[in-house]
Amino acid sequence: MSTLKSSAEHLTLNADGSGNDIKFQSNATQVAAIDQSGNLTLSGTVDGVDIAARDAILTSTTTTAGAALPKAGGTMTGGLVSTSDITIGNAYISSGYSQFANLRVPNNGYIGTPTTVNALQIQSNGNIILTGTATATSFIGSGAGLTSVKAVNSGRKNIVINGGMRIDQRNGTDTINATGVTYNVDRWLGRGVSSAGVFTLTQDTNSPANFTNSLKATVTTADGSIGSGSSYRVQQVIEGNNAANLNWGTSAAQSVTLSFWVRSSVTGTFGGSVANGDYNRFNPYSYTISSANTWEYKTVTIAGDTSGTWATNSGLGIRINWSLGAGSSKIGTAGTWTSSSLEGVTGQTNLIATNSATFYLTGVQFETGSAATDFEHRSYGEDLALCQRYFYTPLYDIGGSRAQFCIDYLVSGGNNGWITFTVPFPVSMRGNATFSHSLTPAKFLSGGAPSNGQDKFSFYIQNQGYAGLVGNGSIANLSGGGQYHGTVGTYYCSPSSTSASHIFIGNGCTFQFNAEL
Amino acid sequence: MDYENIESAKYTFENEYIFCVIGGANPISVSVPTNTNNTDYNKLMEMVADGDLTIAEAV
């Protein structure tokens, strides 16, 4: 072994001259060099020890090594503390250990991207300010301190009434042709306009999971060449009072989301529209039915209308249409507000063109915001009461064969006799109601009470029995109406007894109050 | 309300209601309040304006 040594003074290695370095070789191969600028170049390590073995030093903030981290691989067991911004590339920050390893952000510190530096802020008091959308599978906590839960639309969120199609006071099948509006399941109507097609509406028990009923439309007369101005539709009309919070017709108009379950024997792109009461503001929407005779869930978000007139009183606020067929002048571009009378969307499938085609609808929800939330399942009593503001028959779901009302005033004098009685309303109706009944003299039942399903009426004397019918007038002239209660009566017609106390009306009769929009 | 099958229509005392007899498969009697917030009343007025319906005066 040869040794280059100096014992009592500096040892100088001098590569004299510009551009000359001091080089070290081993077995004729350079292993190190010091250039004239003093840079040291090694082909090995400094001390033959991997940097992973320097953890004890690297985790100390008292050494300059604290500024260094493994460039790739390895595991940091200590915490990472920085007094300035930390930029991470296309990578995740995760804890590979346990819930005790936390990602800490300084007071009022931000987590963000180079272009959105304040995407997430965690404040010193624990508040989180998020500028985007929070997506999670669950949120844990009692929520007791929540002051605003608009994002989840809790509470009374569904503007549609009887969206689950459970309430059916009229309880029948209606034929929808070109003559006016016909209500079927409560709050739901069908309409055909100047056209040759016919369909029926009825309540049905075919429904998706978590529902018991649906509204069923069946085409009974197909219209395969719909006139340009013709349309067929299922509709719910919303009272202005119930849509006032949407602020439609103002610059503060809120977006809404319509969600529903639909099943049809015909597939394709279907359409509908949202319109105002004056019928001069329309916004078509579309949805796709992919599989025949299969329940499918659909959602549509509609921007609030900042124009037009939208009723905010007991008048007609919003019409929501499901088109079963529309002519060329009744369809338009989805998602655009217009003053043209549009019932559907361009390119839509017309159910009415197929004879015997069926269309089921249920789980309808119309709520503020741009996201559909779970259907608001109200109690049966709540749904019924909401419906009874618009339509009421005391013969619906009464659990007996008849409704009975106390006679308020009675003069029994043959042709001079008269009678009035009051029909209590369970809720105040929207307005003064139309009163309809099917009572005629031929339907008078002498000496008994109407049995289940009978289209009959009779007079009763408490604890005494039944009275006859006298007078040359007709019970068919029974008239009246009301908003807070029904008051009805007639003249030249009365019980034969001056002491009759009740009128019994069989549940097979028509006896109803209508304040629909 | 089956407007196409109205057989007769007349005002009741003090014009509080329009009393209609509806024919067809299921005859019924109907009292329509004379109130513009009632859709049936508005429809009857349209029919009168169009000459499709005459409402008799109250007696």
Coordinates of C-alpha atoms in Angstrom, one line a residue:
Chain A
M1 CA 0.0 0.0 0.0
S2 CA 1.3 3.5 -0.9
T3 CA 0.4 6.4 1.3
L4 CA 0.4 10.1 0.5
K5 CA 0.9 11.8 3.8
S6 CA 1.8 15.1 5.5
S7 CA 2.4 15.1 9.2
A8 CA 3.2 18.6 10.2
E9 CA 1.7 20.8 7.5
H10 CA -1.0 21.1 4.9
L11 CA -0.9 18.5 2.1
T12 CA -1.6 20.2 -1.2
L13 CA -2.8 18.4 -4.3
N14 CA -2.6 20.8 -7.1
A15 CA -4.0 20.3 -10.6
D16 CA -2.4 23.4 -11.9
G17 CA -3.8 25.2 -14.9
S18 CA -7.3 26.3 -16.1
G19 CA -9.8 23.5 -16.5
N20 CA -7.9 20.9 -14.6
D21 CA -9.5 18.8 -11.9
I22 CA -8.2 16.7 -9.2
K23 CA -9.3 13.1 -9.9
F24 CA -9.2 9.9 -7.9
Q25 CA -9.1 6.5 -9.5
S26 CA -9.5 3.0 -8.4
N27 CA -8.4 0.2 -10.5
A28 CA -8.0 2.6 -13.4
T29 CA -11.6 3.9 -13.0
Q30 CA -12.4 7.4 -11.7
V31 CA -14.4 7.2 -8.5
A32 CA -14.3 10.8 -7.4
A33 CA -13.2 14.3 -8.7
I34 CA -13.0 17.8 -7.4
D35 CA -13.3 20.4 -10.1
Q36 CA -11.8 23.8 -10.0
S37 CA -15.0 25.2 -8.6
G38 CA -14.7 22.9 -5.6
N39 CA -17.6 20.6 -6.7
L40 CA -17.2 17.1 -5.5
T41 CA -18.4 14.3 -7.8
L42 CA -18.8 10.8 -6.5
S43 CA -19.7 7.6 -8.2
G44 CA -20.6 6.0 -4.8
T45 CA -22.1 7.2 -1.6
V46 CA -20.5 9.6 0.8
D47 CA -20.2 7.1 3.6
G48 CA -21.6 3.9 2.1
V49 CA -24.8 4.2 4.0
D50 CA -28.3 4.6 2.3
I51 CA -30.1 7.8 3.2
A52 CA -32.8 5.7 4.8
A53 CA -30.4 5.1 7.6
R54 CA -30.2 8.9 8.2
D55 CA -33.8 9.1 9.5
A56 CA -32.7 10.2 12.9
I57 CA -31.0 13.2 11.4
L58 CA -33.6 14.0 8.7
T59 CA -36.5 14.2 11.3
S60 CA -34.6 16.7 13.3
T61 CA -35.3 20.3 12.5
T62 CA -32.0 21.3 14.0
T63 CA -30.0 20.0 11.2
T64 CA -29.8 21.0 7.6
A65 CA -30.8 17.5 6.6
G66 CA -34.2 18.4 7.8
A67 CA -34.8 20.0 4.5
A68 CA -34.3 16.8 2.6
L69 CA -36.7 13.9 2.0
P70 CA -36.3 10.6 0.2
K71 CA -36.9 11.4 -3.4
A72 CA -38.7 8.2 -4.1
G73 CA -40.0 5.3 -2.1
G74 CA -39.4 4.9 1.6
T75 CA -41.7 5.7 4.5
M76 CA -41.6 8.8 6.6
T77 CA -42.4 7.9 10.2
G78 CA -42.4 11.4 11.5
G79 CA -44.5 14.4 10.8
L80 CA -44.1 16.8 8.0
V81 CA -44.0 20.4 9.0
S82 CA -43.6 23.3 6.7
T83 CA -43.7 27.0 7.2
S84 CA -44.4 27.6 3.5
D85 CA -46.5 26.2 0.8
I86 CA -46.2 22.5 0.0
T87 CA -46.9 21.6 -3.6
I88 CA -47.7 18.0 -4.3
G89 CA -47.9 16.6 -7.8
N90 CA -50.5 14.2 -9.2
A91 CA -50.6 12.2 -6.0
Y92 CA -52.7 11.4 -3.0
I93 CA -52.2 12.2 0.6
S94 CA -53.2 9.3 2.7
S95 CA -52.5 7.8 6.1
G96 CA -51.0 4.4 5.8
Y97 CA -51.2 3.8 9.5
S98 CA -54.3 4.5 11.6
Q99 CA -56.8 7.1 12.6
F100 CA -54.1 8.6 14.8
A101 CA -52.2 9.9 11.8
N102 CA -53.8 13.1 10.8
L103 CA -53.4 15.6 8.0
R104 CA -53.1 19.0 9.8
V105 CA -53.6 22.3 8.2
P106 CA -52.4 25.5 9.9
N107 CA -55.1 27.9 11.3
N108 CA -57.0 29.3 8.3
G109 CA -54.8 27.2 6.0
Y110 CA -55.9 26.2 2.6
I111 CA -55.9 23.1 0.5
G112 CA -56.4 23.7 -3.1
T113 CA -55.0 23.6 -6.6
P114 CA -52.7 25.9 -8.4
T115 CA -55.7 27.5 -10.0
T116 CA -58.1 27.3 -7.1
V117 CA -56.1 28.0 -4.0
N118 CA -59.0 28.2 -1.6
A119 CA -60.9 25.1 -2.7
L120 CA -60.9 24.0 1.0
Q121 CA -60.2 26.0 4.0
I122 CA -60.0 24.6 7.5
Q123 CA -60.3 27.4 10.0
S124 CA -58.9 27.6 13.5
N125 CA -62.3 27.0 15.0
G126 CA -62.8 23.8 13.1
N127 CA -65.1 25.3 10.4
I128 CA -64.6 23.9 7.0
I129 CA -65.3 26.2 4.0
L130 CA -65.7 24.2 0.8
T131 CA -66.2 26.0 -2.5
G132 CA -67.1 22.8 -4.4
T133 CA -69.5 19.9 -3.9
A134 CA -69.1 17.6 -0.9
T135 CA -69.5 14.0 -1.9
A136 CA -69.6 11.3 0.7
T137 CA -71.3 8.0 1.5
S138 CA -72.4 9.2 4.9
F139 CA -72.3 12.1 7.2
I140 CA -71.9 11.4 10.9
G141 CA -73.3 13.6 13.7
S142 CA -76.5 14.6 15.3
G143 CA -76.9 17.7 13.2
A144 CA -78.3 19.4 16.3
G145 CA -76.3 22.6 15.6
L146 CA -77.3 22.8 11.9
T147 CA -78.8 26.1 11.0
S148 CA -79.2 25.5 7.3
V149 CA -79.9 22.1 5.6
K150 CA -81.0 23.4 2.3
A151 CA -78.5 21.1 0.6
V152 CA -80.4 18.0 1.6
N153 CA -83.9 19.5 1.2
S154 CA -85.2 18.1 4.4
G155 CA -88.7 19.1 5.6
R156 CA -91.5 19.9 3.2
K157 CA -89.5 19.7 0.0
N158 CA -92.0 18.1 -2.5
I159 CA -94.1 20.7 -4.1
V160 CA -96.2 18.1 -5.9
I161 CA -99.2 16.7 -4.0
N162 CA -100.0 13.0 -4.1
G163 CA -96.8 12.2 -6.0
G164 CA -97.1 8.6 -4.8
M165 CA -100.6 8.3 -6.4
R166 CA -102.1 6.8 -3.3
I167 CA -105.1 9.2 -2.9
D168 CA -107.9 8.5 -5.4
Q169 CA -111.1 10.0 -4.1
R170 CA -112.8 9.8 -7.5
N171 CA -111.9 6.1 -7.6
G172 CA -112.6 5.4 -11.3
T173 CA -111.3 5.1 -14.8
D174 CA -111.6 8.3 -16.9
T175 CA -111.5 8.5 -20.7
I176 CA -109.4 11.4 -21.9
N177 CA -110.3 12.8 -25.3
A178 CA -110.4 16.2 -26.8
T179 CA -112.8 17.7 -24.3
G180 CA -111.3 19.7 -21.5
V181 CA -109.5 18.7 -18.3
T182 CA -110.4 15.5 -16.5
Y183 CA -109.0 14.7 -13.0
N184 CA -108.5 11.1 -12.1
V185 CA -106.1 10.2 -9.2
D186 CA -106.2 13.2 -6.8
R187 CA -104.4 16.3 -8.2
W188 CA -103.6 14.5 -11.4
L189 CA -105.4 15.3 -14.7
G190 CA -105.3 14.2 -18.2
R191 CA -106.0 16.2 -21.3
G192 CA -106.2 15.8 -25.0
V193 CA -106.5 18.8 -27.3
S194 CA -108.2 18.9 -30.6
S195 CA -107.1 15.5 -31.7
A196 CA -108.2 12.0 -32.6
G197 CA -106.4 10.0 -30.0
V198 CA -108.0 8.7 -26.8
F199 CA -106.4 7.4 -23.6
T200 CA -107.7 6.4 -20.2
L201 CA -106.4 7.2 -16.7
T202 CA -106.7 5.2 -13.6
Q203 CA -105.0 4.4 -10.4
D204 CA -103.0 1.1 -10.5
T205 CA -101.1 -1.0 -8.0
N206 CA -98.2 -1.6 -10.4
S207 CA -95.4 0.3 -8.7
P208 CA -91.6 0.3 -8.1
A209 CA -90.1 -0.6 -4.7
N210 CA -91.3 1.6 -1.8
F211 CA -94.4 2.6 -3.6
T212 CA -97.9 1.1 -3.6
N213 CA -99.6 2.9 -6.5
S214 CA -99.2 4.5 -9.8
L215 CA -101.1 6.5 -12.3
K216 CA -101.7 4.4 -15.4
A217 CA -102.4 5.8 -18.9
T218 CA -103.6 3.4 -21.6
V219 CA -104.0 4.4 -25.2
T220 CA -107.5 3.2 -26.4
T221 CA -107.5 5.0 -29.7
A222 CA -104.2 5.6 -31.4
D223 CA -103.3 8.8 -33.2
G224 CA -100.5 8.0 -35.5
S225 CA -100.5 11.3 -37.3
I226 CA -100.8 13.9 -34.7
G227 CA -101.9 17.3 -35.9
S228 CA -99.3 20.1 -35.5
G229 CA -101.3 21.8 -32.7
S230 CA -102.5 18.7 -31.0
S231 CA -101.2 17.3 -27.7
Y232 CA -102.0 14.6 -25.1
R233 CA -100.7 14.9 -21.6
V234 CA -100.8 14.0 -18.0
Q235 CA -100.4 16.9 -15.7
Q236 CA -100.3 18.2 -12.2
V237 CA -101.1 21.9 -11.6
I238 CA -99.4 23.6 -8.7
E239 CA -101.2 26.3 -6.7
G240 CA -99.4 29.6 -6.8
N241 CA -99.2 29.7 -3.0
N242 CA -97.1 26.5 -3.0
A243 CA -94.7 27.7 -5.6
A244 CA -94.2 31.3 -4.5
N245 CA -90.8 30.5 -2.8
L246 CA -89.4 29.6 -6.2
N247 CA -89.3 33.3 -7.1
W248 CA -90.1 32.5 -10.7
G249 CA -90.6 35.6 -12.8
T250 CA -87.9 37.4 -10.9
S251 CA -84.1 37.6 -11.0
A252 CA -83.9 35.4 -7.9
A253 CA -85.7 32.5 -9.6
Q254 CA -84.6 29.2 -8.1
S255 CA -83.8 26.1 -10.1
V256 CA -85.9 23.0 -9.5
T257 CA -85.4 19.3 -9.9
L258 CA -88.2 17.0 -11.1
S259 CA -87.8 13.4 -10.3
F260 CA -90.1 10.5 -10.9
W261 CA -90.5 6.8 -11.6
V262 CA -91.9 5.8 -15.0
R263 CA -92.7 2.6 -16.8
S264 CA -93.9 2.3 -20.4
S265 CA -94.6 -0.4 -22.9
V266 CA -92.9 2.0 -25.5
T267 CA -89.2 3.0 -25.2
G268 CA -87.4 6.0 -26.5
T269 CA -87.0 9.7 -25.8
F270 CA -90.0 11.1 -24.0
G271 CA -90.8 14.7 -23.3
G272 CA -92.7 17.0 -21.1
S273 CA -92.7 20.6 -20.1
V274 CA -93.1 23.1 -17.3
A275 CA -95.5 26.0 -17.9
N276 CA -97.1 28.9 -16.0
G277 CA -100.7 29.4 -15.3
D278 CA -101.2 32.0 -18.0
Y279 CA -99.8 29.4 -20.5
N280 CA -97.3 31.8 -22.0
R281 CA -94.1 30.5 -20.5
F282 CA -92.8 27.0 -21.3
N283 CA -89.7 25.0 -20.7
P284 CA -89.6 21.5 -22.4
Y285 CA -87.6 18.6 -20.8
S286 CA -86.7 15.2 -22.0
Y287 CA -86.0 11.8 -20.5
T288 CA -85.3 8.4 -21.9
I289 CA -87.2 5.2 -21.3
S290 CA -84.6 2.5 -22.1
S291 CA -86.5 -0.8 -21.3
A292 CA -90.1 -1.6 -22.1
N293 CA -92.4 -2.5 -19.1
T294 CA -89.6 -1.7 -16.6
W295 CA -89.7 0.9 -13.8
E296 CA -87.0 3.5 -14.4
Y297 CA -86.1 6.5 -12.2
K298 CA -85.7 9.9 -14.0
T299 CA -84.5 13.3 -12.8
V300 CA -84.6 16.6 -14.7
T301 CA -83.2 19.9 -13.4
I302 CA -84.9 23.0 -14.7
A303 CA -83.5 26.5 -14.4
G304 CA -85.9 28.9 -12.8
D305 CA -87.7 31.3 -15.1
T306 CA -86.6 34.9 -14.6
S307 CA -89.3 36.2 -16.9
G308 CA -93.1 35.9 -17.3
T309 CA -95.9 36.1 -14.8
W310 CA -96.1 33.3 -12.2
A311 CA -99.0 33.3 -9.8
T312 CA -98.2 33.3 -6.1
N313 CA -101.7 33.2 -4.8
S314 CA -104.5 30.6 -4.8
G315 CA -104.5 30.7 -8.6
L316 CA -102.7 28.4 -11.0
G317 CA -98.9 28.7 -10.4
I318 CA -97.1 26.0 -12.3
R319 CA -98.2 23.2 -14.7
I320 CA -96.0 20.1 -15.0
N321 CA -96.7 18.1 -18.1
W322 CA -95.8 14.6 -19.1
S323 CA -96.4 14.5 -22.8
L324 CA -98.0 11.3 -24.3
G325 CA -98.0 12.9 -27.7
A326 CA -97.5 16.3 -29.3
G327 CA -97.7 17.8 -32.8
S328 CA -94.9 19.7 -34.5
S329 CA -95.9 23.1 -33.1
K330 CA -96.1 21.7 -29.5
I331 CA -92.5 20.5 -29.2
G332 CA -89.3 22.4 -28.8
T333 CA -85.7 22.4 -27.5
A334 CA -85.3 21.0 -24.0
G335 CA -84.0 23.3 -21.3
T336 CA -85.0 26.6 -22.9
W337 CA -87.7 29.0 -21.7
T338 CA -90.0 30.2 -24.4
S339 CA -93.3 31.9 -24.8
S340 CA -94.3 29.3 -27.4
S341 CA -96.9 26.8 -26.3
L342 CA -94.8 23.7 -25.9
E343 CA -95.9 20.4 -24.3
G344 CA -93.0 18.2 -25.3
V345 CA -89.5 18.0 -26.7
T346 CA -88.2 17.8 -30.3
G347 CA -87.8 14.2 -31.4
Q348 CA -89.9 12.7 -28.6
T349 CA -91.7 9.4 -28.8
N350 CA -95.4 9.7 -28.9
L351 CA -97.1 7.1 -26.8
I352 CA -100.5 8.0 -28.3
A353 CA -99.4 6.6 -31.6
T354 CA -99.4 3.0 -30.3
N355 CA -102.8 1.5 -29.6
S356 CA -102.9 -0.2 -26.1
A357 CA -99.6 1.3 -25.1
T358 CA -99.3 1.9 -21.4
F359 CA -97.6 4.6 -19.3
Y360 CA -97.2 4.4 -15.6
L361 CA -96.1 7.3 -13.4
T362 CA -95.4 7.5 -9.6
G363 CA -92.9 8.9 -7.1
V364 CA -93.1 12.3 -8.5
Q365 CA -91.2 15.0 -6.7
F366 CA -90.7 18.6 -7.6
E367 CA -88.2 20.4 -5.4
T368 CA -85.9 23.3 -5.2
G369 CA -82.2 22.9 -6.1
S370 CA -80.3 21.1 -8.8
A371 CA -80.2 17.6 -7.3
A372 CA -82.9 15.1 -6.8
T373 CA -83.3 13.8 -3.2
D374 CA -85.2 10.8 -1.9
F375 CA -89.0 10.9 -2.4
E376 CA -90.8 12.6 0.5
H377 CA -93.1 9.9 1.8
R378 CA -95.8 11.8 3.7
S379 CA -98.3 10.0 5.9
Y380 CA -101.5 8.9 4.3
G381 CA -103.5 11.4 6.3
E382 CA -101.2 14.3 5.3
D383 CA -101.5 13.4 1.6
L384 CA -105.3 13.0 1.9
A385 CA -105.7 16.4 3.7
L386 CA -103.5 18.1 1.1
C387 CA -105.7 16.7 -1.7
Q388 CA -108.9 17.6 0.1
R389 CA -108.0 21.3 -0.3
Y390 CA -108.9 20.8 -4.0
F391 CA -111.4 18.0 -4.0
Y392 CA -113.5 16.4 -1.3
T393 CA -116.1 13.7 -1.2
P394 CA -117.4 12.5 2.2
L395 CA -118.0 9.1 0.6
Y396 CA -114.3 8.3 0.1
D397 CA -112.7 5.7 2.3
I398 CA -115.4 6.0 5.0
G399 CA -115.3 2.5 6.2
G400 CA -119.0 2.2 5.9
S401 CA -121.9 2.2 3.5
R402 CA -122.9 5.8 3.8
A403 CA -122.2 9.3 4.9
Q404 CA -124.7 10.9 7.2
F405 CA -125.3 14.6 7.9
C406 CA -127.4 16.3 10.5
I407 CA -130.3 18.2 9.0
D408 CA -129.9 21.8 10.1
Y409 CA -133.2 23.3 9.0
L410 CA -136.3 21.4 8.0
V411 CA -139.8 22.5 7.1
S412 CA -141.8 19.5 6.1
G413 CA -144.9 20.8 4.4
G414 CA -145.2 18.9 1.2
N415 CA -144.8 21.4 -1.6
N416 CA -143.8 24.1 0.9
G417 CA -141.2 21.9 2.6
W418 CA -137.5 22.5 2.4
I419 CA -134.3 21.2 3.8
T420 CA -130.7 22.3 4.4
F421 CA -127.8 20.5 5.9
T422 CA -124.1 21.1 6.4
V423 CA -121.2 19.0 5.1
P424 CA -118.1 19.6 7.3
F425 CA -114.9 20.0 5.3
P426 CA -111.8 18.4 6.8
V427 CA -109.7 21.3 5.5
S428 CA -110.5 24.7 4.0
M429 CA -110.8 24.3 0.3
R430 CA -108.8 26.4 -2.2
G431 CA -111.8 28.4 -3.1
N432 CA -115.6 28.3 -3.2
A433 CA -116.2 24.7 -4.5
T434 CA -118.4 23.3 -7.2
F435 CA -120.9 20.9 -5.6
S436 CA -122.0 17.9 -7.6
H437 CA -124.4 15.1 -6.7
S438 CA -126.3 12.3 -8.3
L439 CA -129.4 12.4 -6.0
T440 CA -132.7 12.1 -7.7
P441 CA -136.2 11.1 -6.4
A442 CA -135.7 7.7 -7.9
K443 CA -132.8 7.1 -5.6
F444 CA -134.7 7.7 -2.4
L445 CA -134.6 4.6 -0.2
S446 CA -137.7 4.2 1.9
G447 CA -137.5 2.6 5.3
G448 CA -133.8 1.9 5.5
A449 CA -130.2 3.0 5.2
P450 CA -128.2 2.6 1.9
S451 CA -126.1 -0.6 1.8
N452 CA -122.5 -0.7 0.7
G453 CA -122.1 0.5 -2.9
Q454 CA -125.8 1.7 -3.2
D455 CA -126.5 4.8 -5.1
K456 CA -129.4 5.7 -2.7
F457 CA -130.3 8.2 0.0
S458 CA -132.7 8.2 2.9
F459 CA -134.0 10.3 5.8
Y460 CA -133.5 9.1 9.4
I461 CA -135.1 10.1 12.7
Q462 CA -132.7 9.5 15.6
N463 CA -133.9 6.5 17.6
Q464 CA -137.2 6.5 15.7
G465 CA -136.6 5.1 12.3
Y466 CA -136.9 6.5 8.8
A467 CA -139.0 9.2 7.2
G468 CA -140.5 9.4 3.7
L469 CA -139.9 11.9 1.0
V470 CA -142.6 14.5 0.1
G471 CA -143.0 17.5 -2.2
N472 CA -143.3 17.9 -5.9
G473 CA -139.8 19.4 -6.1
S474 CA -136.8 17.2 -6.7
I475 CA -133.9 16.3 -4.6
A476 CA -132.0 16.7 -7.8
N477 CA -132.3 20.4 -7.2
L478 CA -130.1 20.1 -4.1
S479 CA -127.6 22.9 -4.5
G480 CA -125.0 24.8 -2.7
G481 CA -121.3 24.7 -2.0
G482 CA -118.7 26.4 0.2
Q483 CA -115.1 26.8 1.0
Y484 CA -114.8 26.2 4.8
H485 CA -117.8 23.9 5.0
G486 CA -120.5 22.8 2.5
T487 CA -124.0 24.1 2.9
V488 CA -126.5 22.5 0.7
G489 CA -130.3 22.5 0.5
T490 CA -133.4 22.4 -1.7
Y491 CA -137.0 23.5 -1.8
Y492 CA -140.3 21.8 -2.5
C493 CA -138.7 18.7 -1.2
S494 CA -138.3 17.4 2.3
P495 CA -138.7 14.4 4.6
S496 CA -142.3 13.6 5.4
S497 CA -141.7 13.9 9.1
T498 CA -141.1 17.2 10.8
S499 CA -138.6 15.5 13.1
A500 CA -136.2 13.9 10.7
S501 CA -132.7 14.5 12.0
H502 CA -130.3 13.0 9.4
I503 CA -129.9 12.4 5.7
F504 CA -128.0 9.3 4.8
I505 CA -126.2 9.2 1.4
G506 CA -125.0 5.9 0.1
N507 CA -121.3 5.5 -0.9
G508 CA -122.4 4.6 -4.4
C509 CA -123.7 8.1 -5.0
T510 CA -121.8 11.0 -6.4
F511 CA -121.6 13.7 -3.7
Q512 CA -118.5 15.9 -4.1
F513 CA -117.0 19.3 -3.8
N514 CA -114.5 20.5 -6.3
A515 CA -112.1 23.4 -6.0
E516 CA -109.4 22.2 -8.4
L517 CA -107.3 24.6 -10.4
Chain B
M1 CA -117.3 18.7 -14.9
D2 CA -118.7 17.3 -18.1
Y3 CA -119.4 20.6 -19.9
E4 CA -120.4 18.9 -23.1
N5 CA -123.4 17.3 -21.5
I6 CA -124.9 20.3 -19.8
E7 CA -128.7 20.0 -20.3
S8 CA -129.7 23.1 -18.5
A9 CA -128.2 25.9 -16.5
K10 CA -129.8 28.6 -14.3
Y11 CA -128.8 31.1 -11.7
T12 CA -129.9 30.4 -8.1
F13 CA -131.2 33.0 -5.7
E14 CA -129.2 36.2 -5.8
N15 CA -127.0 34.6 -8.5
E16 CA -124.9 32.8 -5.8
Y17 CA -124.6 29.7 -7.9
I18 CA -125.2 28.4 -11.4
F19 CA -127.2 25.3 -11.1
C20 CA -126.6 22.8 -14.0
V21 CA -128.1 19.5 -14.9
I22 CA -125.6 17.3 -16.5
G23 CA -126.8 14.4 -18.7
G24 CA -124.8 11.6 -20.2
A25 CA -124.1 8.2 -18.8
N26 CA -123.9 9.4 -15.2
P27 CA -126.4 12.3 -14.8
I28 CA -125.6 14.6 -11.9
S29 CA -126.6 18.0 -10.6
V30 CA -123.9 20.6 -10.2
S31 CA -123.8 23.9 -8.3
V32 CA -121.1 26.2 -9.6
P33 CA -120.3 29.2 -7.4
T34 CA -120.2 32.5 -9.3
N35 CA -116.6 33.1 -8.3
T36 CA -113.7 33.7 -10.8
N37 CA -111.5 31.6 -8.5
N38 CA -113.6 28.6 -9.5
T39 CA -112.4 27.0 -12.8
D40 CA -115.9 25.6 -13.6
Y41 CA -117.4 29.1 -13.4
N42 CA -114.7 30.5 -15.7
K43 CA -115.3 27.7 -18.2
L44 CA -119.1 28.4 -18.1
M45 CA -118.5 32.0 -18.7
E46 CA -116.3 31.1 -21.7
M47 CA -119.1 28.9 -23.1
V48 CA -121.6 31.8 -22.6
A49 CA -119.2 34.2 -24.4
D50 CA -118.8 31.7 -27.2
G51 CA -122.5 31.3 -27.5
D52 CA -122.4 27.6 -26.5
L53 CA -124.4 28.0 -23.3
T54 CA -127.4 30.1 -22.1
I55 CA -127.9 30.5 -18.3
A56 CA -131.4 31.2 -17.2
E57 CA -132.1 33.9 -14.7
A58 CA -133.0 33.0 -11.2
V59 CA -136.7 32.7 -10.4

